[in-house]
């Protein structure tokens, strides 16, 4: 079963609580929360206090994507704030095994993310630790970018790696996902889709989430 995780990076930040509840009512599975530090990626977004406020505002599991470095000092704060999934970048730490184990030990589900130019071999030896693999299909830092077609080959590779583990690891793709390209990403092996501007730029969130689901086949 596919999952849709609308990214609040594209929401109206003056109404974040309302926006979170709106996509919950519209049928979203997760709420994707992009954390950017202006160092690992060229943008600044939000911190644990806003994540805690979102946790109070919605019953959706918070899918927290840490685009920060160093990452280890902040994992505990985001778990405490209510993160259900905490995804860290393979490129953001020298100790990926330690960071992922920390997420699990603190009570959240660990995820690992790869930037477009990062080879999948970077996560080969941590697949036993993760519940989710996130493939970036744009260069992280800004919403509204175009999907990088070469990401499809990486999705296929990671799907094979997941199948080899025999574990129910989710394969998430983030960047440029829209109703007109979700089918090819799904066919490549993804089962969880981050959609920011595709959802929040439309007046009817339920209609576009339904369209994303219908087209992913």
PDB file of C-alpha atoms in Angstrom:
ATOM      1  CA  UNK A   1       0.000   0.000   0.000  1.00  0.00           C
ATOM      2  CA  UNK A   2       1.409   3.380  -0.956  1.00  0.00           C
ATOM      3  CA  UNK A   3       1.721   6.273   1.464  1.00  0.00           C
ATOM      4  CA  UNK A   4       1.509   9.994   0.775  1.00  0.00           C
ATOM      5  CA  UNK A   5       3.516  12.364   2.966  1.00  0.00           C
ATOM      6  CA  UNK A   6       2.738  16.032   2.203  1.00  0.00           C
ATOM      7  CA  UNK A   7       5.673  18.308   2.936  1.00  0.00           C
ATOM      8  CA  UNK A   8       4.904  21.333   5.072  1.00  0.00           C
ATOM      9  CA  UNK A   9       7.788  23.155   3.372  1.00  0.00           C
ATOM     10  CA  UNK A  10       5.181  24.141   0.763  1.00  0.00           C
ATOM     11  CA  UNK A  11       2.409  24.940   3.253  1.00  0.00           C
ATOM     12  CA  UNK A  12       1.289  28.359   4.466  1.00  0.00           C
ATOM     13  CA  UNK A  13       3.640  28.885   7.424  1.00  0.00           C
ATOM     14  CA  UNK A  14       1.275  31.420   8.978  1.00  0.00           C
ATOM     15  CA  UNK A  15      -1.293  28.588   9.344  1.00  0.00           C
ATOM     16  CA  UNK A  16       0.798  25.492   9.972  1.00  0.00           C
ATOM     17  CA  UNK A  17      -1.558  23.892  12.458  1.00  0.00           C
ATOM     18  CA  UNK A  18      -4.534  24.375  10.148  1.00  0.00           C
ATOM     19  CA  UNK A  19      -2.549  23.096   7.172  1.00  0.00           C
ATOM     20  CA  UNK A  20      -1.509  19.977   9.089  1.00  0.00           C
ATOM     21  CA  UNK A  21      -5.098  19.249  10.052  1.00  0.00           C
ATOM     22  CA  UNK A  22      -6.241  19.922   6.488  1.00  0.00           C
ATOM     23  CA  UNK A  23      -3.961  17.296   4.928  1.00  0.00           C
ATOM     24  CA  UNK A  24      -4.865  14.887   7.724  1.00  0.00           C
ATOM     25  CA  UNK A  25      -8.539  15.301   6.806  1.00  0.00           C
ATOM     26  CA  UNK A  26      -7.596  15.007   3.120  1.00  0.00           C
ATOM     27  CA  UNK A  27      -6.249  11.483   3.614  1.00  0.00           C
ATOM     28  CA  UNK A  28      -2.489  11.915   4.030  1.00  0.00           C
ATOM     29  CA  UNK A  29      -0.574   9.091   5.724  1.00  0.00           C
ATOM     30  CA  UNK A  30       2.314  11.116   7.175  1.00  0.00           C
ATOM     31  CA  UNK A  31       3.239  14.769   7.554  1.00  0.00           C
ATOM     32  CA  UNK A  32       6.705  15.355   6.101  1.00  0.00           C
ATOM     33  CA  UNK A  33       8.671  17.932   8.076  1.00  0.00           C
ATOM     34  CA  UNK A  34      11.812  19.296   6.415  1.00  0.00           C
ATOM     35  CA  UNK A  35      14.462  20.487   8.858  1.00  0.00           C
ATOM     36  CA  UNK A  36      17.175  22.593   7.181  1.00  0.00           C
ATOM     37  CA  UNK A  37      20.121  24.287   8.820  1.00  0.00           C
ATOM     38  CA  UNK A  38      21.584  26.656   6.206  1.00  0.00           C
ATOM     39  CA  UNK A  39      24.797  24.615   6.382  1.00  0.00           C
ATOM     40  CA  UNK A  40      24.149  21.106   5.087  1.00  0.00           C
ATOM     41  CA  UNK A  41      21.589  22.618   2.693  1.00  0.00           C
ATOM     42  CA  UNK A  42      21.258  26.241   1.542  1.00  0.00           C
ATOM     43  CA  UNK A  43      18.111  27.110   3.451  1.00  0.00           C
ATOM     44  CA  UNK A  44      16.788  27.537   6.999  1.00  0.00           C
ATOM     45  CA  UNK A  45      13.442  26.174   8.110  1.00  0.00           C
ATOM     46  CA  UNK A  46      12.257  25.117  11.566  1.00  0.00           C
ATOM     47  CA  UNK A  47      13.397  23.461  14.775  1.00  0.00           C
ATOM     48  CA  UNK A  48      12.063  21.196  17.531  1.00  0.00           C
ATOM     49  CA  UNK A  49       9.629  23.768  18.972  1.00  0.00           C
ATOM     50  CA  UNK A  50       7.668  23.909  15.715  1.00  0.00           C
ATOM     51  CA  UNK A  51       7.756  20.115  15.432  1.00  0.00           C
ATOM     52  CA  UNK A  52       6.293  19.914  18.935  1.00  0.00           C
ATOM     53  CA  UNK A  53       3.537  22.343  17.928  1.00  0.00           C
ATOM     54  CA  UNK A  54       2.739  20.234  14.856  1.00  0.00           C
ATOM     55  CA  UNK A  55       2.626  17.139  17.057  1.00  0.00           C
ATOM     56  CA  UNK A  56      -0.071  18.823  19.125  1.00  0.00           C
ATOM     57  CA  UNK A  57      -1.950  19.994  16.027  1.00  0.00           C
ATOM     58  CA  UNK A  58      -2.357  16.702  14.159  1.00  0.00           C
ATOM     59  CA  UNK A  59      -2.688  12.982  14.694  1.00  0.00           C
ATOM     60  CA  UNK A  60      -0.611  12.269  11.594  1.00  0.00           C
ATOM     61  CA  UNK A  61       2.749  10.591  12.252  1.00  0.00           C
ATOM     62  CA  UNK A  62       5.471  13.203  11.834  1.00  0.00           C
ATOM     63  CA  UNK A  63       7.951  12.159   9.148  1.00  0.00           C
ATOM     64  CA  UNK A  64      10.905  14.350  10.153  1.00  0.00           C
ATOM     65  CA  UNK A  65      13.662  14.740   7.573  1.00  0.00           C
ATOM     66  CA  UNK A  66      16.857  16.111   9.113  1.00  0.00           C
ATOM     67  CA  UNK A  67      18.890  17.991   6.503  1.00  0.00           C
ATOM     68  CA  UNK A  68      21.378  19.142   9.100  1.00  0.00           C
ATOM     69  CA  UNK A  69      25.003  18.533  10.024  1.00  0.00           C
ATOM     70  CA  UNK A  70      26.103  17.630  12.595  1.00  0.00           C
ATOM     71  CA  UNK A  71      22.967  15.580  13.164  1.00  0.00           C
ATOM     72  CA  UNK A  72      23.617  13.491  16.288  1.00  0.00           C
ATOM     73  CA  UNK A  73      23.301  16.346  18.830  1.00  0.00           C
ATOM     74  CA  UNK A  74      19.752  17.098  17.666  1.00  0.00           C
ATOM     75  CA  UNK A  75      18.191  13.666  17.199  1.00  0.00           C
ATOM     76  CA  UNK A  76      16.994  13.497  20.796  1.00  0.00           C
ATOM     77  CA  UNK A  77      15.350  16.911  20.604  1.00  0.00           C
ATOM     78  CA  UNK A  78      13.303  15.974  17.556  1.00  0.00           C
ATOM     79  CA  UNK A  79      12.242  12.631  19.009  1.00  0.00           C
ATOM     80  CA  UNK A  80      11.222  14.398  22.214  1.00  0.00           C
ATOM     81  CA  UNK A  81       9.251  16.915  20.127  1.00  0.00           C
ATOM     82  CA  UNK A  82       7.139  14.099  18.683  1.00  0.00           C
ATOM     83  CA  UNK A  83       8.887  12.811  15.579  1.00  0.00           C
ATOM     84  CA  UNK A  84       7.581   9.377  14.618  1.00  0.00           C
ATOM     85  CA  UNK A  85      10.168   8.844  11.866  1.00  0.00           C
ATOM     86  CA  UNK A  86      13.584  10.526  11.949  1.00  0.00           C
ATOM     87  CA  UNK A  87      15.489  10.399   8.674  1.00  0.00           C
ATOM     88  CA  UNK A  88      19.153  11.364   8.617  1.00  0.00           C
ATOM     89  CA  UNK A  89      21.374  11.872   5.597  1.00  0.00           C
ATOM     90  CA  UNK A  90      24.187   9.434   4.929  1.00  0.00           C
ATOM     91  CA  UNK A  91      26.287  12.451   3.890  1.00  0.00           C
ATOM     92  CA  UNK A  92      25.646  14.365   7.123  1.00  0.00           C
ATOM     93  CA  UNK A  93      27.525  12.181   9.594  1.00  0.00           C
ATOM     94  CA  UNK A  94      30.767  10.234   9.869  1.00  0.00           C
ATOM     95  CA  UNK A  95      28.967   7.719  12.099  1.00  0.00           C
ATOM     96  CA  UNK A  96      25.783   6.707  10.273  1.00  0.00           C
ATOM     97  CA  UNK A  97      25.417   3.423  12.151  1.00  0.00           C
ATOM     98  CA  UNK A  98      25.559   5.289  15.472  1.00  0.00           C
ATOM     99  CA  UNK A  99      23.071   7.967  14.388  1.00  0.00           C
ATOM    100  CA  UNK A 100      20.492   5.435  13.168  1.00  0.00           C
ATOM    101  CA  UNK A 101      20.873   3.289  16.288  1.00  0.00           C
ATOM    102  CA  UNK A 102      20.329   6.419  18.378  1.00  0.00           C
ATOM    103  CA  UNK A 103      17.014   7.127  16.649  1.00  0.00           C
ATOM    104  CA  UNK A 104      15.788   3.607  17.436  1.00  0.00           C
ATOM    105  CA  UNK A 105      17.034   3.694  21.026  1.00  0.00           C
ATOM    106  CA  UNK A 106      15.177   6.949  21.643  1.00  0.00           C
ATOM    107  CA  UNK A 107      11.910   5.433  20.439  1.00  0.00           C
ATOM    108  CA  UNK A 108      11.467   6.663  16.840  1.00  0.00           C
ATOM    109  CA  UNK A 109      11.685   4.849  13.513  1.00  0.00           C
ATOM    110  CA  UNK A 110      15.050   5.400  11.774  1.00  0.00           C
ATOM    111  CA  UNK A 111      15.301   6.476   8.155  1.00  0.00           C
ATOM    112  CA  UNK A 112      18.308   7.156   5.945  1.00  0.00           C
ATOM    113  CA  UNK A 113      18.429   9.539   2.996  1.00  0.00           C
ATOM    114  CA  UNK A 114      20.645   9.845  -0.080  1.00  0.00           C
ATOM    115  CA  UNK A 115      21.231  12.962  -2.157  1.00  0.00           C
ATOM    116  CA  UNK A 116      20.993  12.670  -5.965  1.00  0.00           C
ATOM    117  CA  UNK A 117      24.742  12.187  -6.521  1.00  0.00           C
ATOM    118  CA  UNK A 118      25.302   9.831  -3.563  1.00  0.00           C
ATOM    119  CA  UNK A 119      25.742   6.156  -4.524  1.00  0.00           C
ATOM    120  CA  UNK A 120      23.540   3.530  -2.908  1.00  0.00           C
ATOM    121  CA  UNK A 121      26.590   1.685  -1.582  1.00  0.00           C
ATOM    122  CA  UNK A 122      26.696   4.329   1.171  1.00  0.00           C
ATOM    123  CA  UNK A 123      23.780   2.591   2.919  1.00  0.00           C
ATOM    124  CA  UNK A 124      24.618  -1.040   2.164  1.00  0.00           C
ATOM    125  CA  UNK A 125      25.863  -1.752   5.676  1.00  0.00           C
ATOM    126  CA  UNK A 126      23.043  -0.023   7.580  1.00  0.00           C
ATOM    127  CA  UNK A 127      20.020  -1.600   5.906  1.00  0.00           C
ATOM    128  CA  UNK A 128      19.451  -3.761   8.974  1.00  0.00           C
ATOM    129  CA  UNK A 129      19.007  -0.603  11.061  1.00  0.00           C
ATOM    130  CA  UNK A 130      16.447   1.327   9.032  1.00  0.00           C
ATOM    131  CA  UNK A 131      12.678   1.325   8.609  1.00  0.00           C
ATOM    132  CA  UNK A 132      12.750   3.771   5.701  1.00  0.00           C
ATOM    133  CA  UNK A 133      15.084   4.758   2.872  1.00  0.00           C
ATOM    134  CA  UNK A 134      14.550   8.201   1.355  1.00  0.00           C
ATOM    135  CA  UNK A 135      15.821   8.879  -2.159  1.00  0.00           C
ATOM    136  CA  UNK A 136      16.163  12.580  -2.946  1.00  0.00           C
ATOM    137  CA  UNK A 137      15.008  13.184  -6.509  1.00  0.00           C
ATOM    138  CA  UNK A 138      16.021  16.845  -6.312  1.00  0.00           C
ATOM    139  CA  UNK A 139      18.984  18.514  -4.677  1.00  0.00           C
ATOM    140  CA  UNK A 140      17.748  19.317  -1.169  1.00  0.00           C
ATOM    141  CA  UNK A 141      17.232  22.815   0.126  1.00  0.00           C
ATOM    142  CA  UNK A 142      14.195  24.194  -1.672  1.00  0.00           C
ATOM    143  CA  UNK A 143      10.694  23.106  -2.594  1.00  0.00           C
ATOM    144  CA  UNK A 144       9.162  23.258  -6.039  1.00  0.00           C
ATOM    145  CA  UNK A 145      12.083  21.752  -7.973  1.00  0.00           C
ATOM    146  CA  UNK A 146      11.859  19.473 -11.005  1.00  0.00           C
ATOM    147  CA  UNK A 147      12.213  15.711 -10.601  1.00  0.00           C
ATOM    148  CA  UNK A 148      15.656  14.372 -11.646  1.00  0.00           C
ATOM    149  CA  UNK A 149      14.930  11.436 -14.018  1.00  0.00           C
ATOM    150  CA  UNK A 150      18.171   9.649 -13.166  1.00  0.00           C
ATOM    151  CA  UNK A 151      16.709   9.058  -9.695  1.00  0.00           C
ATOM    152  CA  UNK A 152      14.612   6.222 -11.090  1.00  0.00           C
ATOM    153  CA  UNK A 153      17.660   3.981 -11.500  1.00  0.00           C
ATOM    154  CA  UNK A 154      18.580   4.596  -7.873  1.00  0.00           C
ATOM    155  CA  UNK A 155      15.043   3.746  -6.738  1.00  0.00           C
ATOM    156  CA  UNK A 156      15.293   0.434  -8.591  1.00  0.00           C
ATOM    157  CA  UNK A 157      18.655  -0.323  -6.962  1.00  0.00           C
ATOM    158  CA  UNK A 158      17.382   0.418  -3.477  1.00  0.00           C
ATOM    159  CA  UNK A 159      14.238  -1.648  -4.047  1.00  0.00           C
ATOM    160  CA  UNK A 160      16.501  -4.626  -4.810  1.00  0.00           C
ATOM    161  CA  UNK A 161      18.480  -3.954  -1.625  1.00  0.00           C
ATOM    162  CA  UNK A 162      15.268  -3.827   0.413  1.00  0.00           C
ATOM    163  CA  UNK A 163      13.986  -7.075  -1.072  1.00  0.00           C
ATOM    164  CA  UNK A 164      17.280  -8.747  -0.198  1.00  0.00           C
ATOM    165  CA  UNK A 165      16.840  -7.870   3.490  1.00  0.00           C
ATOM    166  CA  UNK A 166      13.409  -9.489   3.773  1.00  0.00           C
ATOM    167  CA  UNK A 167      12.398  -6.590   6.020  1.00  0.00           C
ATOM    168  CA  UNK A 168       9.395  -4.248   5.510  1.00  0.00           C
ATOM    169  CA  UNK A 169      11.468  -1.145   4.785  1.00  0.00           C
ATOM    170  CA  UNK A 170       9.589   1.751   3.203  1.00  0.00           C
ATOM    171  CA  UNK A 171      11.115   3.304   0.077  1.00  0.00           C
ATOM    172  CA  UNK A 172      10.327   6.998   0.006  1.00  0.00           C
ATOM    173  CA  UNK A 173      11.039   9.492  -2.785  1.00  0.00           C
ATOM    174  CA  UNK A 174      11.165  13.243  -2.229  1.00  0.00           C
ATOM    175  CA  UNK A 175      11.392  15.913  -4.895  1.00  0.00           C
ATOM    176  CA  UNK A 176       9.219  16.920  -7.808  1.00  0.00           C
ATOM    177  CA  UNK A 177       6.596  14.222  -7.215  1.00  0.00           C
ATOM    178  CA  UNK A 178       3.365  15.050  -9.060  1.00  0.00           C
ATOM    179  CA  UNK A 179       0.318  13.199 -10.359  1.00  0.00           C
ATOM    180  CA  UNK A 180       1.846  13.040 -13.844  1.00  0.00           C
ATOM    181  CA  UNK A 181       5.095  11.314 -12.792  1.00  0.00           C
ATOM    182  CA  UNK A 182       4.187   9.306  -9.694  1.00  0.00           C
ATOM    183  CA  UNK A 183       3.397   6.197 -11.753  1.00  0.00           C
ATOM    184  CA  UNK A 184       6.935   5.803 -13.073  1.00  0.00           C
ATOM    185  CA  UNK A 185       8.400   6.313  -9.583  1.00  0.00           C
ATOM    186  CA  UNK A 186       6.010   3.730  -8.166  1.00  0.00           C
ATOM    187  CA  UNK A 187       6.867   1.284 -10.948  1.00  0.00           C
ATOM    188  CA  UNK A 188      10.564   1.749 -10.149  1.00  0.00           C
ATOM    189  CA  UNK A 189       9.862   0.485  -6.620  1.00  0.00           C
ATOM    190  CA  UNK A 190       8.859   3.404  -4.376  1.00  0.00           C
ATOM    191  CA  UNK A 191       5.932   3.009  -1.994  1.00  0.00           C
ATOM    192  CA  UNK A 192       6.019   6.283  -0.047  1.00  0.00           C
ATOM    193  CA  UNK A 193       5.883   9.675  -1.737  1.00  0.00           C
ATOM    194  CA  UNK A 194       6.687  13.139  -0.425  1.00  0.00           C
ATOM    195  CA  UNK A 195       4.596  15.770  -2.192  1.00  0.00           C
ATOM    196  CA  UNK A 196       4.955  19.422  -1.283  1.00  0.00           C
ATOM    197  CA  UNK A 197       3.930  21.929  -3.925  1.00  0.00           C
ATOM    198  CA  UNK A 198       1.897  19.236  -5.725  1.00  0.00           C
ATOM    199  CA  UNK A 199      -0.457  19.186  -2.738  1.00  0.00           C
ATOM    200  CA  UNK A 200      -0.273  22.611  -1.138  1.00  0.00           C
ATOM    201  CA  UNK A 201      -0.481  24.556  -4.419  1.00  0.00           C
ATOM    202  CA  UNK A 202      -3.920  23.082  -5.086  1.00  0.00           C
ATOM    203  CA  UNK A 203      -7.204  24.305  -3.574  1.00  0.00           C
ATOM    204  CA  UNK A 204      -8.488  20.782  -2.901  1.00  0.00           C
ATOM    205  CA  UNK A 205      -5.922  18.752  -0.940  1.00  0.00           C
ATOM    206  CA  UNK A 206      -8.125  15.657  -0.825  1.00  0.00           C
ATOM    207  CA  UNK A 207      -8.544  15.641  -4.609  1.00  0.00           C
ATOM    208  CA  UNK A 208      -4.812  15.808  -5.336  1.00  0.00           C
ATOM    209  CA  UNK A 209      -3.924  13.189  -2.695  1.00  0.00           C
ATOM    210  CA  UNK A 210      -6.566  10.919  -4.200  1.00  0.00           C
ATOM    211  CA  UNK A 211      -5.166  11.585  -7.671  1.00  0.00           C
ATOM    212  CA  UNK A 212      -1.638  10.732  -6.504  1.00  0.00           C
ATOM    213  CA  UNK A 213      -2.879   7.421  -5.103  1.00  0.00           C
ATOM    214  CA  UNK A 214      -4.917   6.606  -8.199  1.00  0.00           C
ATOM    215  CA  UNK A 215      -2.005   7.353 -10.540  1.00  0.00           C
ATOM    216  CA  UNK A 216       0.514   5.268  -8.570  1.00  0.00           C
ATOM    217  CA  UNK A 217      -0.125   1.993 -10.380  1.00  0.00           C
TER     218      UNK A 217
END
